[in-house]
Amino acid sequence: QLTPSSFLRIGQLSNVDLNEDIHELETEVPRQRPNEIPHNEKLLSLKYESLDYDNSENQLFLEEERRINHTAFRTVEIKRWVICAMIGILTGLVACFIDIVVENLAGLKYSVVKDNIDKFTAKGGLSFSLLLWATLNASVVMVGSVIVAFIEPVAAGSGIPQIKCYLNGVKIPHVVRLKTLVIKVCGVILSVVGGLAVGKEGPMIHSGAVIAAGISQGRSTSLKRDFKIFEYFRRDTEKRDFVSAGAAAGVSAAFGAPVGGVLFSLEEGASFWNQFLTWRIFFASMISTFTLNSVLSVYHGNAWDLSSPGLINFGRFDSEKMGYTIQEIPIFIFMGVVGGILGALFNALNYWLTMFRIRYIHRPCLQVVEAMLVAAVTATVGFVMIYCSRDCQPIQGSSVAYPLQLFCADGEYNSMATAFFNTPEKSVVNLFHDPPGSYNPMTLGMFTLMYFFLACWTYGLTVSAGVFIPSLLIGAAWGRLFGISLSYLTKGSIWADPGKYALMGAAAQLGGIVRMTLSLTVIMMEATGNVTYGFPIMLVLMTAKIVGDYFVEGLYDMHIQLQSVPFLHWEAPVTSHSLTAREVMSTPVTCLRRIERVGTVVDILSDTSSNHNGFPVVESNPDTTQVAGLRGLILRSQLIVLLQHKLVPDYCLFPPKVFVERANLSLVHRRLKLKDFRDAYPRFPPIQSIHVSQDERECMIDLSEFMNPSPYTVPQVMARPPAEPPEGHTALVPRLYVPLSDWTWSLSRQVVGMVTRKDLARYRLGKEGLEELSLAQT
């Protein structure tokens, strides 16, 4: 039986020492320099905290809810729809900005390089053209990498793994800030213009999520502007729903696929879902697509023509000429198998490459150098392959934007250049729709091989970039090669059209890498404007996912694991049924009494060894022989606000006020409202920034009004604790012990442990069964 004094001990999770191999060097290394931490894939980081997705139903919350009448509730609901419309409009405008700037800058770069190549082809000295191309690429990518590495590292990559974690309930630092959006947009423009094997569609999901997070709060903490609107939505629960809408709007803008955006948010993003949320997310996606189509139609001179939606339009396939028969079903399944194997190979290579980067290329200057190296190598590989290629095609009727003649005869262009000397989006469309005979099989084979390794090397660089388009381009190339081979075998049968198989190969490759099925099927159908190939695409994607999952997990899940994020999946590991709460809970627990001394609260919050962001509140019982009963749960952020809103006390008598003072012999009460907590959200100040005098430390504070009186509790013998809390809550929810003999709603519940997100996430199904990850401060 625990005494009340034992409740006040600071709980600490067991940490592993990551620096045991360099203890002897610690005295020689200055303290301000970070130690190089050897990464371990079987590690769970303690630096990631949970978002508070469970509403704290304390007295302040209940009083506010009671004051809101039916009209006010209707007003709140209307505001939700208005915010979703604003998210769609702004996401569409950001997508337009990215598309227009990339089109102009990339067009300028390719025109300069093309003119230089044409000039030196006639008089010799093509090495100068190679040097120009590599220098332009490296210079542009250097700028894009510098702003990411030195200003906002969380803007690196596509951002999809980070948004997945956020929607799962993990607080990723800086992931939805305005600065992140600016760096993301500028970074992805520079990455695509710099010629890397990347696409601009993936980062649109992150951009939409940041826009949603900012708009829904009605203020910007970065710009220090508060518009005093949408205050009701300043909490993690509401913000999460709008971020889901923003992610869907980003997909919708990127591919012109509103339904695909909703399904992407459902399949890959949100861990929380309901029917009303579905309607609002679909509305935001629809508005996003409409905004993008309207602006781009005006920009391209076809005002009010909304028939070409999305940043990338795959173009329409003629289903009459390119139908499919039942004999092709086994062929589609085989392509799915190939896509799954190649996707698993891509992920495995990228896994080891990422491990290498974490261990040896974790300093910003090295990250920038690597990005410049990849940009220069990409340009060099492209130039050498174009130089060595003798695949010449007639220019007549060609839709090539920058045809390179090089050593081809007059009136012809180099076919290899259409794949390398172009933005990846346009190369995908060319592979889909160029007529049969536009590419030599050797050209497609060499391009697939080289671009596969370039894309694998590029994903994970410290630049803003996505993997959607490179994956589609790799798949389209080997899919078209597969179609050409079938055409040879069947002596030119009309059903063996290479464009159709390029589409299937693209779907198989992307599905094999990211393991999306439902949403990717709809995205591909909406982007091609054709439902005829719906069933083959489904077949290919399902096969690719099943085959890929057999070897290695999806790319996004893999990078979440490599970042040591405590991510909770939909289902607990299948072999975890025998575990009980007693076996996984963290002990001892830091508890606070219902009426606590201010100094004790400050000391607990200031203790760096404490890993708690939520504290059970127990009864203030002076009788030490009796067990202190559980009264509720209070969060670290709530305690910070309580200490922040103090008045200088001459008289210390709290309940239920925060701080009170005697002025002119009369008691002045300062009562906190829910608005005070919302004004501090989301950047609560650190405890070190709050000054508490010695006199204030002796005051007593009553936590009854601010704590959540009904936290989730379970008995310590409850089985299968790695499952998510009730109703899918993956937030920081403690599991508190209820004696089986007292299974009633009495207040004699005894706190013996706490189960948080990290306690659940550290159990993972490994190759040898259920394994427990180590916890560390990284």
mmCIF file of C-alpha atoms in Angstrom, residues 479-677:
data_model
loop_
_atom_site.group_PDB
_atom_site.id
_atom_site.type_symbol
_atom_site.label_atom_id
_atom_site.label_comp_id
_atom_site.label_asym_id
_atom_site.label_seq_id
_atom_site.Cartn_x
_atom_site.Cartn_y
_atom_site.Cartn_z
ATOM 1 C CA GLY A 479 5.326 -0.151 -67.780
ATOM 2 C CA ARG A 480 5.737 1.288 -71.275
ATOM 3 C CA LEU A 481 8.720 -1.016 -71.819
ATOM 4 C CA PHE A 482 6.514 -3.911 -70.730
ATOM 5 C CA GLY A 483 3.835 -2.802 -73.207
ATOM 6 C CA ILE A 484 6.369 -2.614 -76.050
ATOM 7 C CA SER A 485 7.554 -6.130 -75.217
ATOM 8 C CA LEU A 486 3.955 -7.412 -75.296
ATOM 9 C CA SER A 487 3.418 -5.699 -78.622
ATOM 10 C CA TYR A 488 6.456 -7.493 -80.052
ATOM 11 C CA LEU A 489 5.284 -10.842 -78.684
ATOM 12 C CA THR A 490 1.724 -10.424 -80.022
ATOM 13 C CA LYS A 491 2.876 -8.964 -83.368
ATOM 14 C CA GLY A 492 1.360 -5.526 -82.797
ATOM 15 C CA SER A 493 -2.048 -6.421 -81.399
ATOM 16 C CA ILE A 494 -4.087 -3.295 -80.727
ATOM 17 C CA TRP A 495 -4.738 -4.213 -77.104
ATOM 18 C CA ALA A 496 -1.008 -4.151 -76.317
ATOM 19 C CA ASP A 497 -0.851 -0.346 -76.372
ATOM 20 C CA PRO A 498 2.253 0.829 -74.458
ATOM 21 C CA GLY A 499 0.449 3.881 -73.005
ATOM 22 C CA LYS A 500 -2.070 1.716 -71.168
ATOM 23 C CA TYR A 501 0.685 -0.383 -69.617
ATOM 24 C CA ALA A 502 2.596 2.767 -68.715
ATOM 25 C CA LEU A 503 -0.432 3.764 -66.613
ATOM 26 C CA MET A 504 -0.564 0.349 -64.927
ATOM 27 C CA GLY A 505 3.186 0.384 -64.297
ATOM 28 C CA ALA A 506 2.962 3.850 -62.735
ATOM 29 C CA ALA A 507 0.189 2.708 -60.393
ATOM 30 C CA ALA A 508 2.093 -0.492 -59.505
ATOM 31 C CA GLN A 509 5.334 1.350 -58.719
ATOM 32 C CA LEU A 510 3.709 4.047 -56.587
ATOM 33 C CA GLY A 511 1.558 1.481 -54.786
ATOM 34 C CA GLY A 512 4.615 -0.673 -54.128
ATOM 35 C CA ILE A 513 6.450 2.260 -52.515
ATOM 36 C CA VAL A 514 3.758 4.045 -50.470
ATOM 37 C CA ARG A 515 1.262 1.135 -50.112
ATOM 38 C CA MET A 516 -1.851 3.204 -50.801
ATOM 39 C CA THR A 517 -4.798 1.395 -52.374
ATOM 40 C CA LEU A 518 -8.209 3.031 -52.049
ATOM 41 C CA SER A 519 -7.165 6.664 -52.352
ATOM 42 C CA LEU A 520 -4.580 6.026 -55.071
ATOM 43 C CA THR A 521 -7.145 4.185 -57.198
ATOM 44 C CA VAL A 522 -9.482 7.178 -57.116
ATOM 45 C CA ILE A 523 -6.637 9.673 -57.628
ATOM 46 C CA MET A 524 -5.470 7.820 -60.756
ATOM 47 C CA MET A 525 -9.010 7.613 -62.142
ATOM 48 C CA GLU A 526 -9.757 11.289 -61.436
ATOM 49 C CA ALA A 527 -6.405 12.451 -62.829
ATOM 50 C CA THR A 528 -6.937 10.501 -66.075
ATOM 51 C CA GLY A 529 -10.637 11.315 -66.326
ATOM 52 C CA ASN A 530 -11.408 7.687 -67.065
ATOM 53 C CA VAL A 531 -13.168 5.095 -64.921
ATOM 54 C CA THR A 532 -12.641 2.328 -67.507
ATOM 55 C CA TYR A 533 -9.349 1.355 -65.934
ATOM 56 C CA GLY A 534 -10.691 1.454 -62.380
ATOM 57 C CA PHE A 535 -10.703 -2.312 -61.933
ATOM 58 C CA PRO A 536 -7.222 -2.952 -63.417
ATOM 59 C CA ILE A 537 -5.774 -0.165 -61.242
ATOM 60 C CA MET A 538 -7.419 -1.677 -58.138
ATOM 61 C CA LEU A 539 -6.035 -5.082 -59.056
ATOM 62 C CA VAL A 540 -2.532 -3.734 -59.630
ATOM 63 C CA LEU A 541 -2.496 -1.684 -56.398
ATOM 64 C CA MET A 542 -3.810 -4.496 -54.199
ATOM 65 C CA THR A 543 -1.253 -6.909 -55.605
ATOM 66 C CA ALA A 544 1.583 -4.390 -55.206
ATOM 67 C CA LYS A 545 0.630 -3.737 -51.575
ATOM 68 C CA ILE A 546 0.350 -7.426 -50.654
ATOM 69 C CA VAL A 547 3.679 -8.284 -52.287
ATOM 70 C CA GLY A 548 5.465 -5.207 -50.915
ATOM 71 C CA ASP A 549 4.198 -5.740 -47.363
ATOM 72 C CA TYR A 550 5.627 -9.253 -47.438
ATOM 73 C CA PHE A 551 9.164 -7.834 -47.718
ATOM 74 C CA VAL A 552 9.199 -4.436 -45.997
ATOM 75 C CA GLU A 553 6.755 -1.783 -44.776
ATOM 76 C CA GLY A 554 5.697 1.311 -46.733
ATOM 77 C CA LEU A 555 8.012 4.272 -47.241
ATOM 78 C CA TYR A 556 6.114 6.671 -44.968
ATOM 79 C CA ASP A 557 5.768 4.169 -42.106
ATOM 80 C CA MET A 558 9.443 3.343 -42.469
ATOM 81 C CA HIS A 559 10.497 6.974 -42.078
ATOM 82 C CA ILE A 560 8.175 7.409 -39.086
ATOM 83 C CA GLN A 561 9.925 4.447 -37.464
ATOM 84 C CA LEU A 562 13.378 5.831 -38.315
ATOM 85 C CA GLN A 563 12.470 9.113 -36.609
ATOM 86 C CA SER A 564 11.694 7.115 -33.425
ATOM 87 C CA VAL A 565 8.186 8.584 -33.227
ATOM 88 C CA PRO A 566 5.748 6.887 -30.789
ATOM 89 C CA PHE A 567 3.169 6.211 -33.507
ATOM 90 C CA LEU A 568 0.096 4.163 -32.534
ATOM 91 C CA HIS A 569 -1.322 2.006 -35.314
ATOM 92 C CA TRP A 570 -4.979 1.065 -35.737
ATOM 93 C CA GLU A 571 -4.466 -2.329 -34.165
ATOM 94 C CA ALA A 572 -2.239 -3.543 -31.359
ATOM 95 C CA PRO A 573 0.441 -6.114 -32.228
ATOM 96 C CA VAL A 574 -1.248 -9.481 -32.589
ATOM 97 C CA THR A 575 0.933 -11.161 -29.956
ATOM 98 C CA SER A 576 0.339 -8.514 -27.263
ATOM 99 C CA HIS A 577 -2.869 -10.024 -25.863
ATOM 100 C CA SER A 578 -1.170 -11.515 -22.850
ATOM 101 C CA LEU A 579 0.324 -8.207 -21.661
ATOM 102 C CA THR A 580 -1.421 -6.391 -18.820
ATOM 103 C CA ALA A 581 -1.371 -2.764 -17.770
ATOM 104 C CA ARG A 582 0.845 -3.672 -14.812
ATOM 105 C CA GLU A 583 3.581 -4.869 -17.184
ATOM 106 C CA VAL A 584 3.709 -1.761 -19.393
ATOM 107 C CA MET A 585 2.867 1.098 -17.009
ATOM 108 C CA SER A 586 5.459 3.642 -15.895
ATOM 109 C CA THR A 587 6.112 3.940 -12.181
ATOM 110 C CA PRO A 588 6.410 5.785 -9.878
ATOM 111 C CA VAL A 589 3.926 8.478 -10.837
ATOM 112 C CA THR A 590 4.165 12.185 -10.103
ATOM 113 C CA CYS A 591 0.936 13.116 -8.334
ATOM 114 C CA LEU A 592 -0.413 16.448 -7.119
ATOM 115 C CA ARG A 593 -2.783 16.986 -4.219
ATOM 116 C CA ARG A 594 -6.091 18.704 -4.879
ATOM 117 C CA ILE A 595 -4.962 21.665 -2.760
ATOM 118 C CA GLU A 596 -1.247 21.966 -3.434
ATOM 119 C CA ARG A 597 1.528 24.340 -2.450
ATOM 120 C CA VAL A 598 2.653 26.584 -5.338
ATOM 121 C CA GLY A 599 6.307 25.811 -4.621
ATOM 122 C CA THR A 600 5.658 22.085 -5.004
ATOM 123 C CA VAL A 601 3.987 22.658 -8.401
ATOM 124 C CA VAL A 602 6.911 24.801 -9.597
ATOM 125 C CA ASP A 603 9.477 22.251 -8.439
ATOM 126 C CA ILE A 604 7.686 19.389 -10.197
ATOM 127 C CA LEU A 605 7.377 21.322 -13.455
ATOM 128 C CA SER A 606 11.026 22.458 -13.250
ATOM 129 C CA ASP A 607 12.431 19.000 -12.623
ATOM 130 C CA THR A 608 14.180 17.981 -15.843
ATOM 131 C CA SER A 609 14.066 14.307 -14.885
ATOM 132 C CA SER A 610 10.247 14.277 -15.044
ATOM 133 C CA ASN A 611 8.816 12.929 -18.284
ATOM 134 C CA HIS A 612 5.191 13.655 -17.421
ATOM 135 C CA ASN A 613 2.958 16.143 -19.203
ATOM 136 C CA GLY A 614 -0.104 15.042 -17.256
ATOM 137 C CA PHE A 615 -0.378 14.660 -13.490
ATOM 138 C CA PRO A 616 -2.988 12.686 -11.527
ATOM 139 C CA VAL A 617 -4.638 14.783 -8.820
ATOM 140 C CA VAL A 618 -5.253 12.958 -5.552
ATOM 141 C CA GLU A 619 -7.208 13.889 -2.446
ATOM 142 C CA SER A 620 -5.519 16.204 0.042
ATOM 143 C CA ASN A 621 -5.718 13.812 2.973
ATOM 144 C CA PRO A 622 -3.691 14.754 6.068
ATOM 145 C CA ASP A 623 -4.137 11.243 7.418
ATOM 146 C CA THR A 624 -1.064 9.427 6.055
ATOM 147 C CA THR A 625 -2.438 6.039 7.000
ATOM 148 C CA GLN A 626 -5.227 6.262 4.464
ATOM 149 C CA VAL A 627 -4.714 5.820 0.727
ATOM 150 C CA ALA A 628 -5.072 9.032 -1.255
ATOM 151 C CA GLY A 629 -7.906 8.644 -3.755
ATOM 152 C CA LEU A 630 -7.841 9.778 -7.366
ATOM 153 C CA ARG A 631 -9.693 13.022 -8.053
ATOM 154 C CA GLY A 632 -8.728 13.882 -11.624
ATOM 155 C CA LEU A 633 -5.976 14.740 -14.089
ATOM 156 C CA ILE A 634 -4.331 18.095 -14.786
ATOM 157 C CA LEU A 635 -1.995 18.844 -17.707
ATOM 158 C CA ARG A 636 1.364 20.574 -17.591
ATOM 159 C CA SER A 637 0.050 23.278 -19.940
ATOM 160 C CA GLN A 638 -2.837 24.021 -17.569
ATOM 161 C CA LEU A 639 -0.459 24.376 -14.613
ATOM 162 C CA ILE A 640 1.729 26.723 -16.659
ATOM 163 C CA VAL A 641 -1.263 28.985 -17.372
ATOM 164 C CA LEU A 642 -2.276 28.953 -13.701
ATOM 165 C CA LEU A 643 1.175 30.101 -12.637
ATOM 166 C CA GLN A 644 1.361 32.624 -15.467
ATOM 167 C CA HIS A 645 -1.872 34.411 -14.472
ATOM 168 C CA LYS A 646 -0.986 35.029 -10.854
ATOM 169 C CA LEU A 647 -1.396 38.289 -8.931
ATOM 170 C CA VAL A 648 1.240 39.363 -6.414
ATOM 171 C CA PRO A 649 -0.193 37.994 -3.164
ATOM 172 C CA ASP A 650 -0.268 39.642 0.206
ATOM 173 C CA TYR A 651 -2.824 37.146 1.336
ATOM 174 C CA CYS A 652 -2.689 33.500 0.397
ATOM 175 C CA LEU A 653 -6.086 31.865 0.441
ATOM 176 C CA PHE A 654 -6.877 30.236 -2.853
ATOM 177 C CA PRO A 655 -9.905 28.021 -3.241
ATOM 178 C CA PRO A 656 -11.055 28.193 -5.967
ATOM 179 C CA LYS A 657 -9.113 31.241 -7.181
ATOM 180 C CA VAL A 658 -5.618 31.247 -8.601
ATOM 181 C CA PHE A 659 -3.899 34.057 -6.780
ATOM 182 C CA VAL A 660 -5.663 36.708 -4.677
ATOM 183 C CA GLU A 661 -4.414 39.815 -2.955
ATOM 184 C CA ARG A 662 -5.621 42.093 -0.189
ATOM 185 C CA ALA A 663 -6.174 45.623 -1.470
ATOM 186 C CA ASN A 664 -7.580 48.272 0.846
ATOM 187 C CA LEU A 665 -8.514 45.503 3.303
ATOM 188 C CA SER A 666 -10.845 43.971 0.723
ATOM 189 C CA LEU A 667 -10.263 40.650 -1.051
ATOM 190 C CA VAL A 668 -9.774 41.015 -4.830
ATOM 191 C CA HIS A 669 -10.505 37.781 -6.663
ATOM 192 C CA ARG A 670 -8.989 36.961 -10.054
ATOM 193 C CA ARG A 671 -10.905 34.107 -11.613
ATOM 194 C CA LEU A 672 -9.516 32.403 -14.685
ATOM 195 C CA LYS A 673 -11.734 31.675 -17.675
ATOM 196 C CA LEU A 674 -11.383 29.163 -20.471
ATOM 197 C CA LYS A 675 -10.379 32.067 -22.723
ATOM 198 C CA ASP A 676 -7.145 32.478 -20.737
ATOM 199 C CA PHE A 677 -6.128 28.921 -21.626
#
